[in-house]
Amino acid sequence: MALRKRANAHADDESATTSDREHELNEVRHLKQELAHKVDDLKRKQKGRHWFATRRFIFPLGVILGVLLGFSLIQPSDFTDLQTHLALLFDSYDFSLPQMPQIELQIDLTRFETEWRRLWSNVPEPWKLNTNGLEFTVGEKVAEEGLTAKHPIVLIPGIISTGLESWSTTPEYRPFFRQKLWGGFSMLQQVVFNKEKWMAALMLDPVTGLDPPGAKVRAAEGIDAASSFVQGYWLWSKIVENLAVVNYDTNNLHLAPYDWRLSYWNLEERDSYFTKLKMTIEAFRIGEGRRVVLAAHSMGSTVMLYFFKWVESPEHGNGGPTWVEDNIEALVTIAGTHLGVVKAMSAFLSGEMKDTVQVHPAGAYVLERFFSRKERQTLFRSWAGSASMWMKGGEAVWGNATFAPDDRSDAAWSHGELILFRESVLKTEGAGSRLRNMTASEASTWILERTPTQFQKMIESNYSFGIERDEEQLKRNNFDHRKWTNPLEIQLPNAPTTKIYCVYGHGKDTERSYWYTREGFEHDEVQADVIDAQCANVSDCMTPRTPLDLPLLRKSQIDAEYTDEGTSPPVVNGVRRGEGDGTVNLLSLGAMCVEGWKRKRWNPAGMKVVTVELPHEPSPTIPRGGGTTGDHVDILGSTALNEIILRVATGAGDQIHDAFVSKIRDYAKRIQWD
């Protein structure tokens, strides 16, 4: 009986095992069938796939495009140095090629260079990313007239044009040592792979306005500091090339780069920038025996206004009231930010910097692509130098709720309201809200309400943005450094024979006013402060006052969803556009030149002021518009601008006369000067 039971149990076990094996075999067969179906599907897809979508096509295409891009940045002269570069490269790695006995191997690239030059001459201009086809041509034209170097010349770049490099040796910043943190491809590398450290190095201390602990960033030196932003994106190099043709070199040409992040006071305090500039100009005048020409681009024009007052001041440069007359032949302002930049206001308020401040396209790409709006806002507010571009003159210059000097006759809306809100936003704020459309002065206060306390202190201690009409007060302002960046609150130097040339482009739409919306304003924002302001729940707290008696932070952003192209001026993505050079508004570019400095109140010595407007007529086949562009940055490659600079420097400045393509003279007359 027991044997029968064990036999039956054994039979049951064998049956179970057989069943499991059959189940496993069925699963394997099923998986094989699924795999076979998938293979068949992939084969069918592969057969139906276009040949140009295969890796056999894409990989070689990528190689070819990479080679073409590399060749587009190579000059023919580079080939003659190829052997030297290879030898240096091998030597740096202690590597040498084995020499074959009794075989002398030499590569003669002369023939190849000749063929490359012939090929390069036939390449269409759009492929030459690092040229505009006009290299040296203006200098050759001026030289043919018998003109040659006469006055030494100093070039002053604008904001963000000068490269910045790290000099910190602390362990956390040591990998950056002597690398460009702003400008060049090394900047892109650090932003992509080490963004936090890069941002920490470039931000300034919010209290001192100087380097934060451990970091040390300084302006790059020499002509190359602002010749180009990155390889292929030139800045001052076209002007330098043309100056060289008429016999300028490092003995009579100087580029004065500066750390554009610093307030002008700290620029002297930390770097002795204005002291060095004064010494350079005096050395040129003594060495060459002639007065110096200054050519300043964008914010550099404001830097020069500050410098003129600094150098005359007995408490600073101590050059005396005749220093400018004795040392300066002429000041050429190129797209000068004389009365501020509307675009800068949105950058201070909400950190929206794409096409908003005069950042070059490569720089704008870096800031927009790799940084959040909050990070951009934090960076820009820490750069005290940028605050010199704040709008100046208030309603007297920029208009009121119903009128602005640059309003067109067919305008349905006035540019006088700088910041506006849609009705739906105002209704959501509630009946007790003080939110409303704002003019330039009102918007300035509103923006300061939304900035940190340290930023408010920095503004108060370094800048002033009003308009002064009393001549006695203007004289007193000559000794107040906070006024020196505002031409409406200071007088030009006592230099009757020194000339000013205002040169700028016109014809490119420029941001003039904004439609804004509010973020999270239902519950999470602080409402406008009043003297005895209390929290919503009185038992909780009293709202603290800021040191400058300004309200606390709020959140706002451009209303990018609002577009109305049917109105005049049209609204596109929350921005209303006006006249200018694409970055600086026409009123800021030209009003002081054609009207303000024509008045004895601001120009008591009667310095001659010549205004030249260049129409923005870019060539569609040449990178960055070629020689006929009027764009804020690309104007540095303009044929007309280069010719003006060369004529002034070679002593033929009397050939330059007023030239206008806009209605700036009409607009300037509408400003409330008196």
XYZ file of C-alpha atoms in Angstrom:
674
model
C 0.000 0.000 0.000
C 2.798 2.342 0.957
C 4.687 1.444 -2.232
C 1.626 2.216 -4.354
C 1.217 5.640 -2.724
C 4.881 6.499 -3.297
C 4.580 5.406 -6.935
C 1.486 7.540 -7.431
C 3.253 10.536 -5.808
C 6.245 10.027 -8.077
C 3.968 9.891 -11.130
C 2.258 13.101 -10.027
C 5.666 14.837 -9.667
C 6.724 13.744 -13.143
C 3.430 14.963 -14.581
C 3.860 18.370 -12.895
C 7.420 18.662 -14.141
C 6.381 17.779 -17.676
C 3.602 20.372 -17.542
C 6.037 23.062 -16.358
C 8.444 22.226 -19.149
C 5.713 22.433 -21.758
C 4.627 25.804 -20.314
C 8.180 27.120 -20.502
C 8.555 25.859 -24.053
C 5.335 27.570 -25.045
C 6.575 30.843 -23.542
C 9.867 30.527 -25.422
C 8.005 29.843 -28.691
C 5.797 32.874 -28.024
C 8.771 35.132 -27.347
C 10.497 33.887 -30.498
C 7.419 34.669 -32.530
C 7.179 38.187 -31.039
C 10.845 38.770 -31.709
C 10.468 37.554 -35.275
C 7.517 39.928 -35.804
C 9.521 42.843 -34.441
C 12.470 42.009 -36.671
C 10.156 41.875 -39.671
C 8.641 45.239 -38.696
C 12.074 46.804 -38.359
C 13.109 45.424 -41.745
C 9.981 46.833 -43.353
C 10.586 50.241 -41.723
C 14.217 50.163 -42.809
C 13.181 49.425 -46.383
C 10.689 52.279 -46.298
C 13.159 54.714 -44.688
C 14.497 57.483 -46.903
C 18.176 57.228 -47.731
C 18.903 60.671 -46.352
C 17.571 59.629 -42.910
C 20.117 56.850 -42.473
C 23.250 57.119 -40.367
C 25.352 56.398 -43.423
C 24.208 59.762 -44.778
C 23.838 61.826 -41.587
C 27.315 61.121 -40.177
C 29.267 62.102 -43.322
C 27.006 65.141 -43.697
C 27.863 66.273 -40.178
C 31.565 65.883 -40.923
C 31.267 67.905 -44.130
C 29.293 70.700 -42.467
C 31.804 70.853 -39.619
C 34.687 71.152 -42.074
C 32.883 73.894 -44.017
C 32.171 75.814 -40.825
C 35.798 75.537 -39.806
C 36.964 76.712 -43.218
C 34.588 79.692 -43.016
C 36.585 80.953 -40.022
C 40.020 80.199 -41.503
C 42.025 82.807 -43.360
C 44.416 81.747 -46.148
C 47.409 82.961 -44.141
C 46.620 80.371 -41.473
C 47.858 77.544 -43.692
C 51.447 78.792 -43.794
C 51.668 78.358 -40.026
C 50.236 74.864 -40.033
C 53.574 73.073 -39.746
C 54.667 75.357 -36.896
C 51.437 74.748 -34.994
C 51.790 70.981 -35.426
C 55.392 71.053 -34.221
C 54.463 73.081 -31.144
C 51.543 70.766 -30.422
C 53.697 67.629 -30.630
C 56.424 69.256 -28.557
C 54.001 70.190 -25.767
C 53.207 66.478 -25.345
C 56.855 65.382 -25.716
C 55.910 63.599 -28.883
C 57.957 63.530 -32.053
C 57.326 61.843 -35.334
C 59.876 59.139 -36.221
C 62.281 60.302 -38.897
C 62.803 57.983 -41.822
C 66.489 57.574 -42.694
C 67.707 59.412 -45.793
C 64.220 60.830 -46.399
C 63.624 64.537 -45.991
C 59.903 65.260 -45.734
C 58.843 68.851 -46.253
C 55.365 70.072 -46.983
C 55.115 73.137 -49.182
C 51.728 74.740 -48.651
C 52.428 77.764 -50.838
C 50.630 76.297 -53.810
C 47.752 75.183 -51.626
C 47.535 78.647 -50.067
C 47.363 80.217 -53.530
C 44.528 77.917 -54.530
C 42.753 78.569 -51.233
C 42.965 82.326 -51.778
C 41.450 81.880 -55.200
C 38.657 79.748 -53.756
C 38.126 82.157 -50.823
C 37.699 85.098 -53.193
C 34.774 83.304 -54.819
C 33.016 82.368 -51.577
C 29.782 84.383 -51.107
C 29.964 86.966 -48.345
C 27.314 85.290 -46.119
C 29.702 82.363 -45.620
C 32.469 84.656 -44.322
C 31.204 84.893 -40.766
C 34.203 86.836 -39.475
C 34.221 89.514 -42.192
C 31.832 91.912 -43.844
C 33.745 92.351 -47.096
C 34.786 95.924 -46.268
C 38.058 95.333 -44.430
C 40.541 98.243 -44.800
C 38.553 99.812 -47.672
C 37.586 102.990 -45.803
C 41.162 103.523 -44.672
C 42.399 103.073 -48.232
C 39.896 105.657 -49.492
C 40.908 108.232 -46.876
C 44.625 107.542 -47.423
C 44.230 108.153 -51.158
C 43.135 111.704 -50.308
C 46.479 112.287 -48.656
C 45.136 112.120 -45.106
C 47.240 110.411 -42.452
C 47.354 109.990 -38.689
C 47.317 113.334 -36.888
C 45.554 113.229 -33.516
C 46.139 110.294 -31.156
C 42.900 108.399 -30.617
C 41.430 106.556 -27.643
C 38.534 104.092 -28.117
C 36.060 103.590 -25.260
C 33.792 100.521 -25.594
C 30.231 100.230 -24.339
C 28.610 97.996 -21.758
C 29.322 94.281 -22.118
C 31.764 94.905 -25.012
C 34.888 94.449 -22.900
C 36.006 90.927 -22.096
C 36.325 90.023 -18.414
C 38.828 87.491 -17.083
C 39.367 85.854 -13.718
C 42.448 86.590 -11.607
C 41.333 84.731 -8.495
C 43.648 82.092 -7.041
C 41.284 80.756 -4.376
C 40.674 77.004 -4.756
C 37.053 77.334 -5.873
C 37.899 79.802 -8.664
C 41.370 78.540 -9.548
C 40.100 76.570 -12.584
C 39.019 79.932 -14.075
C 42.433 81.602 -13.685
C 43.209 83.904 -16.643
C 40.204 82.566 -18.513
C 37.647 84.892 -20.015
C 34.449 84.729 -18.017
C 32.793 87.186 -20.387
C 33.590 86.972 -24.076
C 35.145 84.153 -26.034
C 34.213 80.500 -26.234
C 35.611 79.842 -22.751
C 32.606 81.766 -21.428
C 30.228 79.383 -23.199
C 32.125 76.418 -21.800
C 31.877 77.654 -18.211
C 28.211 78.594 -18.529
C 27.299 75.158 -19.830
C 29.365 73.041 -17.442
C 29.925 75.249 -14.381
C 27.069 77.755 -14.331
C 26.844 78.283 -10.573
C 30.540 79.113 -10.172
C 30.474 81.326 -13.261
C 27.514 83.268 -11.936
C 29.064 83.595 -8.467
C 32.280 84.962 -9.992
C 30.558 87.583 -12.168
C 28.070 88.832 -9.580
C 29.188 91.787 -7.498
C 28.783 92.114 -3.759
C 25.346 93.749 -3.260
C 26.611 95.949 -0.405
C 30.057 97.107 -1.563
C 29.473 96.809 -5.310
C 32.919 95.200 -5.585
C 34.194 91.623 -5.948
C 32.521 89.079 -3.671
C 34.798 87.171 -1.257
C 37.210 84.889 -3.083
C 36.460 86.190 -6.580
C 38.602 88.589 -8.571
C 37.415 89.491 -12.078
C 39.124 92.214 -14.114
C 38.733 93.756 -17.555
C 40.906 92.240 -20.251
C 43.599 94.593 -21.532
C 44.798 95.663 -24.958
C 43.093 96.258 -28.272
C 41.949 92.620 -28.384
C 39.895 93.176 -25.209
C 37.011 94.559 -27.277
C 37.964 93.823 -30.890
C 35.553 90.896 -30.999
C 33.093 89.250 -28.643
C 33.728 85.702 -29.844
C 35.582 84.430 -32.874
C 33.690 85.643 -35.918
C 31.662 88.320 -34.079
C 33.688 91.527 -34.487
C 33.207 94.727 -32.494
C 35.971 97.348 -32.808
C 38.182 95.393 -35.193
C 36.845 97.134 -38.348
C 37.627 100.579 -36.952
C 41.092 99.430 -35.827
C 41.821 98.002 -39.293
C 40.907 101.229 -41.050
C 42.843 103.358 -38.563
C 45.895 101.183 -39.205
C 45.752 101.988 -42.931
C 46.264 105.700 -42.165
C 49.300 104.967 -39.954
C 47.763 104.351 -36.541
C 49.339 101.757 -34.270
C 49.874 101.196 -30.551
C 51.984 104.361 -30.358
C 49.029 106.634 -31.167
C 46.022 104.344 -30.718
C 44.686 103.049 -27.411
C 41.608 101.049 -26.472
C 40.496 101.784 -22.904
C 38.543 98.723 -21.690
C 36.828 98.790 -18.326
C 34.819 96.558 -16.028
C 31.344 97.626 -17.110
C 29.751 95.907 -14.108
C 31.073 98.500 -11.651
C 29.528 101.829 -10.732
C 31.613 104.687 -12.083
C 32.734 105.584 -8.558
C 33.966 102.021 -7.947
C 35.581 101.971 -11.370
C 38.022 104.558 -10.051
C 38.035 103.252 -6.481
C 39.030 99.692 -7.402
C 40.750 99.972 -10.800
C 41.903 103.642 -10.928
C 40.343 103.658 -14.383
C 39.929 107.410 -14.772
C 43.385 108.115 -13.348
C 44.943 105.752 -15.896
C 42.844 107.244 -18.704
C 43.943 110.774 -17.745
C 47.595 109.717 -17.729
C 47.243 107.961 -21.115
C 45.682 111.033 -22.733
C 48.300 113.364 -21.273
C 51.093 111.041 -22.448
C 49.641 111.046 -25.966
C 49.375 114.843 -26.007
C 52.944 115.293 -24.803
C 54.414 112.556 -26.997
C 52.552 113.425 -30.185
C 52.265 117.135 -29.534
C 48.585 117.166 -30.412
C 45.259 116.918 -28.607
C 43.517 113.545 -28.424
C 40.346 112.304 -30.147
C 37.978 110.160 -28.078
C 35.608 107.695 -29.794
C 33.057 106.238 -27.372
C 30.373 103.675 -28.153
C 27.023 103.383 -26.371
C 27.488 103.512 -22.579
C 31.063 104.586 -23.228
C 29.636 107.999 -24.150
C 28.169 108.309 -20.653
C 31.490 107.165 -19.187
C 33.179 110.072 -21.004
C 30.695 112.630 -19.656
C 31.512 111.365 -16.168
C 35.242 111.480 -16.958
C 35.095 115.124 -18.062
C 33.634 116.129 -14.694
C 35.919 113.808 -12.733
C 39.087 115.112 -14.372
C 38.154 118.763 -13.734
C 37.154 118.216 -10.106
C 39.713 119.407 -7.523
C 38.647 116.490 -5.299
C 39.264 113.839 -7.960
C 41.280 114.252 -11.175
C 42.416 117.779 -10.224
C 43.039 118.652 -13.865
C 41.527 122.100 -13.540
C 38.764 123.824 -15.540
C 40.786 123.906 -18.786
C 41.977 120.280 -18.862
C 39.461 119.178 -21.533
C 40.246 122.222 -23.674
C 43.980 121.556 -23.374
C 43.908 117.813 -24.053
C 40.815 116.818 -26.049
C 40.382 117.626 -29.738
C 37.009 115.951 -30.160
C 34.599 113.449 -28.668
C 32.815 111.154 -31.130
C 29.803 109.534 -29.464
C 28.657 106.431 -31.336
C 25.050 105.465 -30.558
C 25.388 107.243 -27.228
C 23.016 106.445 -24.363
C 22.808 110.116 -23.365
C 19.297 110.107 -21.863
C 19.093 106.442 -20.908
C 17.662 103.303 -22.486
C 14.012 102.302 -22.247
C 14.986 98.670 -22.746
C 17.076 98.686 -19.594
C 14.026 99.395 -17.442
C 12.434 96.016 -18.154
C 15.738 94.304 -17.387
C 15.876 95.965 -13.944
C 12.219 95.235 -13.250
C 11.736 91.685 -14.455
C 15.038 90.399 -15.832
C 13.740 90.107 -19.385
C 16.943 90.742 -21.263
C 16.425 89.241 -24.704
C 16.580 92.229 -27.081
C 16.207 94.311 -23.938
C 19.656 95.625 -23.115
C 22.497 96.145 -25.512
C 23.784 92.612 -25.156
C 25.369 91.269 -28.320
C 23.492 88.324 -29.859
C 25.979 85.779 -28.507
C 25.688 87.254 -25.033
C 21.911 87.463 -25.239
C 21.806 83.800 -26.290
C 23.901 82.787 -23.277
C 21.740 84.743 -20.820
C 18.425 83.594 -22.286
C 19.386 79.987 -22.959
C 21.085 79.030 -19.708
C 19.648 81.364 -17.069
C 16.197 81.770 -15.643
C 14.509 85.159 -15.598
C 15.173 85.379 -11.856
C 18.883 84.637 -12.340
C 19.178 87.234 -15.101
C 17.409 89.742 -12.883
C 19.808 89.044 -10.020
C 22.862 89.355 -12.263
C 21.781 92.597 -13.885
C 20.858 94.261 -10.598
C 24.269 93.427 -9.139
C 25.990 95.199 -12.043
C 25.804 98.775 -10.783
C 27.351 100.189 -13.969
C 24.290 99.239 -15.964
C 22.144 101.570 -13.825
C 23.736 104.514 -15.632
C 21.385 103.615 -18.503
C 18.323 104.444 -16.398
C 15.920 106.794 -18.224
C 16.680 110.466 -17.502
C 14.465 113.540 -17.547
C 11.133 112.024 -16.520
C 7.950 113.428 -18.077
C 9.807 116.493 -19.400
C 11.688 114.267 -21.861
C 9.622 111.098 -22.223
C 6.075 112.528 -22.030
C 2.983 112.251 -19.871
C -0.206 110.193 -20.004
C -1.497 111.967 -23.129
C 1.587 113.217 -24.965
C 5.195 112.308 -25.756
C 7.664 114.286 -27.892
C 8.171 111.327 -30.237
C 4.473 110.516 -30.736
C 3.532 110.209 -34.387
C 0.567 112.070 -35.838
C -1.391 108.852 -36.458
C -0.738 107.378 -32.988
C -3.782 106.038 -31.140
C -1.720 105.627 -27.962
C 0.897 107.978 -26.559
C 4.403 106.757 -25.789
C 4.201 108.897 -22.652
C 2.834 105.961 -20.682
C 5.873 103.761 -20.258
C 4.221 100.841 -18.418
C 0.620 99.857 -19.035
C -1.762 97.153 -17.820
C -4.709 95.557 -19.510
C -8.085 96.265 -17.992
C -8.402 92.645 -16.898
C -5.217 92.940 -14.820
C -6.382 96.159 -13.155
C -9.758 94.610 -12.280
C -8.100 91.579 -10.725
C -6.036 93.871 -8.491
C -9.188 95.121 -6.818
C -10.805 98.508 -6.234
C -8.339 99.513 -3.504
C -5.250 98.913 -5.601
C -3.062 101.846 -6.632
C -1.905 99.979 -9.744
C -2.339 102.089 -12.893
C -0.649 102.975 -16.163
C 2.558 104.880 -15.470
C 4.726 107.565 -17.046
C 8.543 107.494 -16.966
C 8.853 109.059 -13.492
C 6.062 106.958 -12.024
C 7.520 103.821 -13.595
C 10.957 104.597 -12.167
C 9.524 104.649 -8.649
C 7.440 101.557 -9.343
C 10.517 99.676 -10.561
C 12.545 100.694 -7.517
C 9.711 99.383 -5.347
C 10.451 95.970 -6.784
C 14.204 95.936 -6.311
C 16.210 94.876 -3.248
C 17.205 97.414 -0.605
C 20.873 97.196 -1.610
C 19.997 98.142 -5.190
C 17.991 101.132 -3.988
C 20.964 102.292 -1.903
C 23.291 101.890 -4.878
C 21.016 104.026 -7.075
C 20.736 106.724 -4.433
C 24.495 106.968 -3.823
C 25.654 106.888 -7.469
C 23.060 108.295 -9.857
C 20.478 111.004 -10.486
C 17.856 110.970 -13.246
C 16.096 114.326 -13.144
C 16.402 117.568 -15.110
C 17.945 120.747 -13.731
C 17.079 124.139 -15.268
C 18.676 126.479 -12.734
C 22.130 127.500 -13.984
C 23.529 128.132 -10.524
C 22.463 124.668 -9.405
C 23.998 123.218 -12.572
C 27.314 124.765 -11.586
C 27.057 123.241 -8.126
C 26.216 119.866 -9.690
C 29.611 119.919 -11.389
C 31.015 118.916 -7.990
C 28.439 116.191 -7.203
C 29.541 112.866 -8.724
C 25.985 111.485 -8.578
C 24.981 113.961 -11.318
C 27.869 113.308 -13.693
C 26.163 110.580 -15.761
C 23.132 112.784 -16.482
C 23.696 115.485 -19.141
C 20.474 117.211 -18.009
C 21.992 117.966 -14.599
C 25.536 119.061 -15.524
C 27.208 121.487 -17.908
C 29.639 120.582 -20.657
C 33.281 121.493 -19.936
C 34.673 124.958 -20.533
C 36.273 123.864 -23.813
C 35.147 126.139 -26.668
C 37.429 124.583 -29.317
C 36.703 120.953 -28.402
C 34.055 119.441 -30.685
C 31.395 116.779 -30.134
C 30.218 114.534 -32.978
C 27.017 112.586 -32.310
C 26.799 109.671 -34.751
C 24.042 107.069 -34.562
C 21.780 104.887 -36.675
C 18.067 105.292 -37.308
C 15.372 103.173 -38.906
C 15.244 100.072 -36.733
C 12.257 99.436 -34.480
C 13.165 100.014 -30.842
C 11.249 99.147 -27.687
C 9.514 102.252 -26.362
C 6.925 101.122 -23.783
C 5.508 97.923 -22.277
C 2.339 96.152 -21.278
C 2.915 94.358 -17.995
C 1.079 91.708 -16.036
C 1.391 90.585 -12.438
C 2.490 87.211 -11.102
C 0.562 85.697 -8.211
C -0.966 88.975 -7.099
C -4.007 87.408 -5.445
C -2.332 86.452 -2.153
C 1.441 86.214 -2.232
C 2.497 89.809 -2.874
C 3.003 92.744 -0.580
C 0.637 95.579 -1.381
C 1.802 99.168 -1.735
C 3.240 100.588 1.480
C 2.045 103.764 3.142
C 3.516 105.459 6.187
C 1.552 103.384 8.714
C 1.087 100.279 6.581
C -0.018 97.146 8.432
C -0.226 93.497 7.475
C -3.595 92.124 6.430
C -3.802 90.413 9.820
C -3.039 93.197 12.298
C -2.077 90.724 15.010
C 0.749 89.357 12.866
C 3.130 92.217 12.106
C 3.837 95.689 10.863
C 5.443 95.948 7.423
C 9.043 97.178 7.756
C 10.167 100.314 5.943
C 13.106 100.197 3.560
C 16.092 102.520 4.175
C 15.131 104.825 1.298
C 11.473 104.790 2.353
C 10.529 102.806 -0.748
C 7.992 99.954 -0.822
C 8.962 96.315 -0.690
C 9.474 93.780 -3.507
C 6.757 92.711 -5.926
C 6.664 90.408 -8.958
C 5.872 91.599 -12.477
C 6.593 90.563 -16.043
C 5.945 91.705 -19.602
C 2.510 90.632 -20.798
C 3.844 88.528 -23.682
C 0.367 87.201 -24.480
C -0.892 90.641 -25.450
C -0.548 91.488 -29.162
C -2.463 94.122 -31.113
C -0.853 94.893 -34.440
C -3.876 96.808 -35.651
C -3.290 99.805 -33.394
C -0.712 102.583 -33.774
C 1.900 102.055 -32.550
C 1.413 98.286 -32.786
C 1.828 96.037 -29.759
C 3.719 92.763 -30.256
C 4.128 90.377 -27.333
C 3.530 93.143 -24.832
C 6.009 95.610 -26.370
C 5.241 98.876 -28.172
C 7.975 99.983 -30.520
C 9.211 103.394 -31.517
C 12.154 104.937 -33.376
C 15.820 104.277 -32.722
C 18.710 101.986 -33.604
C 17.197 98.774 -32.252
C 18.540 99.312 -28.726
C 18.648 103.022 -27.850
C 15.635 105.258 -28.477
C 15.857 108.227 -30.823
C 15.210 110.765 -28.052
C 18.185 109.455 -26.085
C 20.432 109.271 -29.135
C 19.849 112.753 -30.491
C 17.849 115.160 -28.287
C 20.847 116.523 -26.374
C 22.882 116.784 -29.577
C 20.363 118.784 -31.627
C 18.750 120.847 -28.864
C 19.984 120.410 -25.266
C 23.660 121.111 -25.943
C 22.715 123.970 -28.267
C 21.526 125.885 -25.193
C 23.924 127.917 -23.093
C 22.406 126.477 -19.911
C 24.007 123.090 -20.554
C 26.785 124.240 -22.913
C 28.056 127.551 -21.532
C 31.303 127.512 -23.537
C 29.474 126.957 -26.822
C 31.226 123.711 -27.762
C 30.445 122.807 -31.364
C 28.090 119.824 -31.651
C 27.625 118.046 -35.002
C 24.929 115.380 -35.438
C 25.074 112.698 -38.141
C 22.238 110.181 -38.495
C 22.979 107.055 -40.515
C 19.993 105.271 -42.099
C 19.626 101.610 -41.242
C 19.729 100.014 -44.688
C 21.372 96.623 -44.129
C 22.517 94.526 -47.049
C 20.632 91.191 -47.085
C 23.652 89.329 -48.521
C 26.301 90.465 -46.039
C 26.481 89.285 -42.422
C 25.225 91.874 -39.920
C 24.160 94.282 -42.644
C 27.495 95.236 -44.146
C 28.603 98.851 -44.470
C 25.109 100.377 -44.590
C 23.726 99.140 -41.286
C 22.563 101.471 -38.534
C 22.124 98.780 -35.879
C 23.310 99.732 -32.400
C 26.264 97.314 -32.385
C 26.813 96.601 -36.068
C 27.222 100.319 -36.759
C 30.841 99.824 -35.648
C 31.351 98.238 -39.092
C 29.458 100.965 -40.945
C 31.344 102.560 -43.827
C 30.040 106.043 -42.995
C 30.935 105.797 -39.298
C 34.431 104.541 -40.043
C 34.953 107.413 -42.457
C 33.781 109.969 -39.892
C 36.165 108.629 -37.240
C 39.092 108.599 -39.664
C 38.431 112.143 -40.882
C 38.182 113.502 -37.353
C 41.365 111.665 -36.308
C 43.322 112.786 -39.375
C 42.408 116.437 -38.834
C 39.644 116.689 -41.428
C 36.773 116.926 -38.955
C 35.607 120.192 -40.528
C 34.381 118.089 -43.469
C 31.728 116.500 -41.224
C 28.375 118.306 -41.199
C 24.901 117.725 -39.779
C 22.909 115.041 -41.594
C 19.436 113.835 -40.626
C 17.091 111.071 -41.726
C 14.612 111.293 -38.821
C 12.413 113.956 -37.250
C 14.668 114.306 -34.206
C 14.834 118.096 -34.504
C 11.034 118.314 -34.354
C 10.842 115.824 -31.493
C 13.561 117.636 -29.518
C 11.716 120.950 -29.767
C 8.724 119.336 -28.015
C 10.772 118.431 -24.941
C 10.119 120.656 -21.920
C 13.563 122.238 -21.733
C 12.302 125.350 -19.931
